[in-house]
C-alpha positions as a Python dict, from the first residue, in 0.01 Angstrom:
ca = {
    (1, 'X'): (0, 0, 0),
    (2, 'X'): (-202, -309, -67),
    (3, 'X'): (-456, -265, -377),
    (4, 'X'): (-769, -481, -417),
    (5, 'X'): (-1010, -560, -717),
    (6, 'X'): (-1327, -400, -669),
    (7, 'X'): (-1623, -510, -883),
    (8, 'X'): (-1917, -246, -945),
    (9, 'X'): (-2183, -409, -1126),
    (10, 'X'): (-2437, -186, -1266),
    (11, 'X'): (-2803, -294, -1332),
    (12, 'X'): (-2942, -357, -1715),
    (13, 'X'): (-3067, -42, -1817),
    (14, 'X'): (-3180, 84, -2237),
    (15, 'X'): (-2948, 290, -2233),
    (16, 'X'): (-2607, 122, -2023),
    (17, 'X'): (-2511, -185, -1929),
    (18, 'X'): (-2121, -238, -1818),
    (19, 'X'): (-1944, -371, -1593),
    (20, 'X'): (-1668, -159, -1463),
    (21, 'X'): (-1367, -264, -1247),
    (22, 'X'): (-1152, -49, -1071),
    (23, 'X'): (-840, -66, -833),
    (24, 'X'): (-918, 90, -475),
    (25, 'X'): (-732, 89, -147),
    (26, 'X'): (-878, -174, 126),
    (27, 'X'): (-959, 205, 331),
    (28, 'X'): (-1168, 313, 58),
    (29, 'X'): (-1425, 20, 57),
    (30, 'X'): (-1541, 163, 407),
    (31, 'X'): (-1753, 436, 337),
    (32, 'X'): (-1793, 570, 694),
    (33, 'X'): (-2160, 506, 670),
    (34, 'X'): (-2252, 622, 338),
    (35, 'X'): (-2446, 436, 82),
    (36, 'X'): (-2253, 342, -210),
    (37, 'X'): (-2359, 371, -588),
    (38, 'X'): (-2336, 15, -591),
    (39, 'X'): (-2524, -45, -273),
    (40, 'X'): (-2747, 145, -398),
    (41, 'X'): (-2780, -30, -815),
    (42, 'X'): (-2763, -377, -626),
    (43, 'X'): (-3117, -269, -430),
    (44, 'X'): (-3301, -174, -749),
    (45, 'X'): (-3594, -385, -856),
    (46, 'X'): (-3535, -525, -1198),
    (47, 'X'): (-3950, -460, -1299),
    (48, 'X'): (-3848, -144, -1505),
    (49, 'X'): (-3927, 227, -1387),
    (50, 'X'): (-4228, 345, -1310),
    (51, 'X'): (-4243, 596, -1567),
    (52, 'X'): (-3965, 663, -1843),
    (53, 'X'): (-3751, 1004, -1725),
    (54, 'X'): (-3827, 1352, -1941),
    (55, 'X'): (-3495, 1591, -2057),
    (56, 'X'): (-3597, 1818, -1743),
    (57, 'X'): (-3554, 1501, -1497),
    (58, 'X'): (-3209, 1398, -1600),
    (59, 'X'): (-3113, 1783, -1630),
    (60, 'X'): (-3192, 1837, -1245),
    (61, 'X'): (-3041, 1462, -1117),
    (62, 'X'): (-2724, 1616, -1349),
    (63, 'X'): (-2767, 1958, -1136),
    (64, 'X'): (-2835, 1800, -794),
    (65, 'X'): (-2528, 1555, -870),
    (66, 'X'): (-2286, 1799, -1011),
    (67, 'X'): (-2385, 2079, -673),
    (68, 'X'): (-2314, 1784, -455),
    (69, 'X'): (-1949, 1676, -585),
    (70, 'X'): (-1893, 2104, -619),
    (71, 'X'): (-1946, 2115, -188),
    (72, 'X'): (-1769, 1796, -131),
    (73, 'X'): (-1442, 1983, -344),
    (74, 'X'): (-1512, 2336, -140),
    (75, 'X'): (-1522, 2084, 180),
    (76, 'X'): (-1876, 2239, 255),
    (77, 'X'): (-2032, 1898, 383),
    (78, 'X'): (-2301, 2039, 567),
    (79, 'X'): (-2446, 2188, 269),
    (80, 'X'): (-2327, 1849, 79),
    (81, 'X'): (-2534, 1624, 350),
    (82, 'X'): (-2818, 1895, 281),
    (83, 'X'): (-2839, 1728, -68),
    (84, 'X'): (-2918, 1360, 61),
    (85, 'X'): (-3235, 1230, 142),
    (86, 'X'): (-3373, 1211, 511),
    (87, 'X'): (-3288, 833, 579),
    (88, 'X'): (-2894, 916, 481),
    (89, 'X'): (-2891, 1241, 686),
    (90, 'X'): (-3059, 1056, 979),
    (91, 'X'): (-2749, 835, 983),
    (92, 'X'): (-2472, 1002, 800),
    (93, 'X'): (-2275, 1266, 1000),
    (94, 'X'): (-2080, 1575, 828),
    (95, 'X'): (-1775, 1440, 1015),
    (96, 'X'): (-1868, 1060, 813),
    (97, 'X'): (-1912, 1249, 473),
    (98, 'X'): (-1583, 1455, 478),
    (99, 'X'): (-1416, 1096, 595),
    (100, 'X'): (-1511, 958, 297),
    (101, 'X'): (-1462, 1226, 118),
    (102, 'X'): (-1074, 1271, 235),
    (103, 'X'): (-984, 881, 183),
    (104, 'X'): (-1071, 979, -200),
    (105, 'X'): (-869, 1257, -174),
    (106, 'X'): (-580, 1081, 0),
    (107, 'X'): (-544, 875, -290),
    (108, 'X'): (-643, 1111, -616),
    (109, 'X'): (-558, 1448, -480),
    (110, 'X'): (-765, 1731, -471),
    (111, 'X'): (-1058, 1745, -738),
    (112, 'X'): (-931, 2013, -1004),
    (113, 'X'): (-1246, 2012, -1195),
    (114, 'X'): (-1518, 1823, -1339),
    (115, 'X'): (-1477, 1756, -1673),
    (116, 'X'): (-1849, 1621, -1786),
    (117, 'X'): (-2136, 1440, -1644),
    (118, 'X'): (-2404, 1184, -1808),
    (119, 'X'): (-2689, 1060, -1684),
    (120, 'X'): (-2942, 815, -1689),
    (121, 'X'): (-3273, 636, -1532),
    (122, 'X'): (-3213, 368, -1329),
    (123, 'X'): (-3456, 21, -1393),
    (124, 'X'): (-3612, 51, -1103),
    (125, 'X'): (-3957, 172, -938),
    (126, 'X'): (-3839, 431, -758),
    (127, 'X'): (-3742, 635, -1065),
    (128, 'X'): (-3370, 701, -954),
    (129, 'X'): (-3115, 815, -1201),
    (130, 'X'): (-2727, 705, -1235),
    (131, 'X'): (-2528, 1048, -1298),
    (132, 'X'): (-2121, 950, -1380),
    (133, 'X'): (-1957, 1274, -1349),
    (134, 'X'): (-1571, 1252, -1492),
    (135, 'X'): (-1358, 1451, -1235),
    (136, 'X'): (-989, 1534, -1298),
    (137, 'X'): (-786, 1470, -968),
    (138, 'X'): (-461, 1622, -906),
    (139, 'X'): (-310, 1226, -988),
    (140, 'X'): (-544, 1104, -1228),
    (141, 'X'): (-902, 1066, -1338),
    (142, 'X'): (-1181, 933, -1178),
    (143, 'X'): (-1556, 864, -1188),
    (144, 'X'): (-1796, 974, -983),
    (145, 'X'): (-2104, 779, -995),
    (146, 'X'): (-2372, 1002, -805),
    (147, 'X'): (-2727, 782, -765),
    (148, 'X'): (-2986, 1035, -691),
    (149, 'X'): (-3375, 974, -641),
    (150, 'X'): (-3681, 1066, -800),
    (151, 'X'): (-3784, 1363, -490),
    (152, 'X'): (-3408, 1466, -646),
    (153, 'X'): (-3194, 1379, -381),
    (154, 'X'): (-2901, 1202, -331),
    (155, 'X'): (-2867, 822, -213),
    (156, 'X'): (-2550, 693, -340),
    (157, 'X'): (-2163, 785, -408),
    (158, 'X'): (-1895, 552, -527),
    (159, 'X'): (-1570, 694, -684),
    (160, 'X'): (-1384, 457, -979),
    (161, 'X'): (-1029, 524, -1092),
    (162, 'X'): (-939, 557, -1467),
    (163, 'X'): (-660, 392, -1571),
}
């Protein structure tokens, strides 16, 4: 199998800036119609949030985050597209999320469990939050960075492997 460098470049934020670089299959970079994490950090306006994020507000993108990765593992992706916001579910099928969902899979095995999960507000307007959840594959580690909007619903998904 034929790896590529992928490049996820996260925004400036107070609290993170990195640049992360994982190895991923050329059949993982399509995402079957769902927005990636980076898709996602690459639209956000640089002019800072509109209003900083409270304890409560990166407690529920954790929550809304964590739920989401728990029904893609149980293979529930109705109630996983459920968590998204309208414009994704107007577009994204249950059929597209499991797809994306299995080429992950293919590659890292089955999710075991989900070993911890940060978050953080995004520097943007829109008062999203970045939440990495650390998942333990059956054949390795990986992170799942889970971008999730101010109404509290999903927008972005991108999985990076740990070496």
């Amino acid at each position: 199998m034929t790896k590529t460098w992928m490049k996820i470049l996260f925004l400036s934020t107070p609290v993170l800036t990195a640049t992360v670089l994982a190895i991923a299959s050329p059949s993982q970079a399509q995402n079957h119609g769902l927005p990636t994490a980076s898709q996602r950090l690459a639209q956000a306006d640089s002019s800072g949030p509109s209003e900083p994020a409270t304890a409560d507000d990166l407690n529920e993108a954790t929550a809304i985050a964590q739920s989401f990765i728990s029904y893609l593992a149980q293979t529930d992706f109705d109630a996983a597209l459920q968590t998204y916001d309208s414009s994704v579910q107007a577009t994204l099928t249950p059929s597209g999320l499991e797809q994306t969902w299995q080429d992950l899979i293919a590659q890292s095995g089955p999710l075991r469990t989900q070993i911890r999960a940060t978050s953080q507000q995004l520097d943007d307007t829109a008062g999203s939050y970045l939440v990495i959840i650390t998942g333990q594959f059956e054949n390795g580690r990986r992170e799942l960075f889970v971008i999730v909007n101010s109404e509290h619903e999903v927008i972005g998904l991108d999985a990076v492997e740990i070496e």
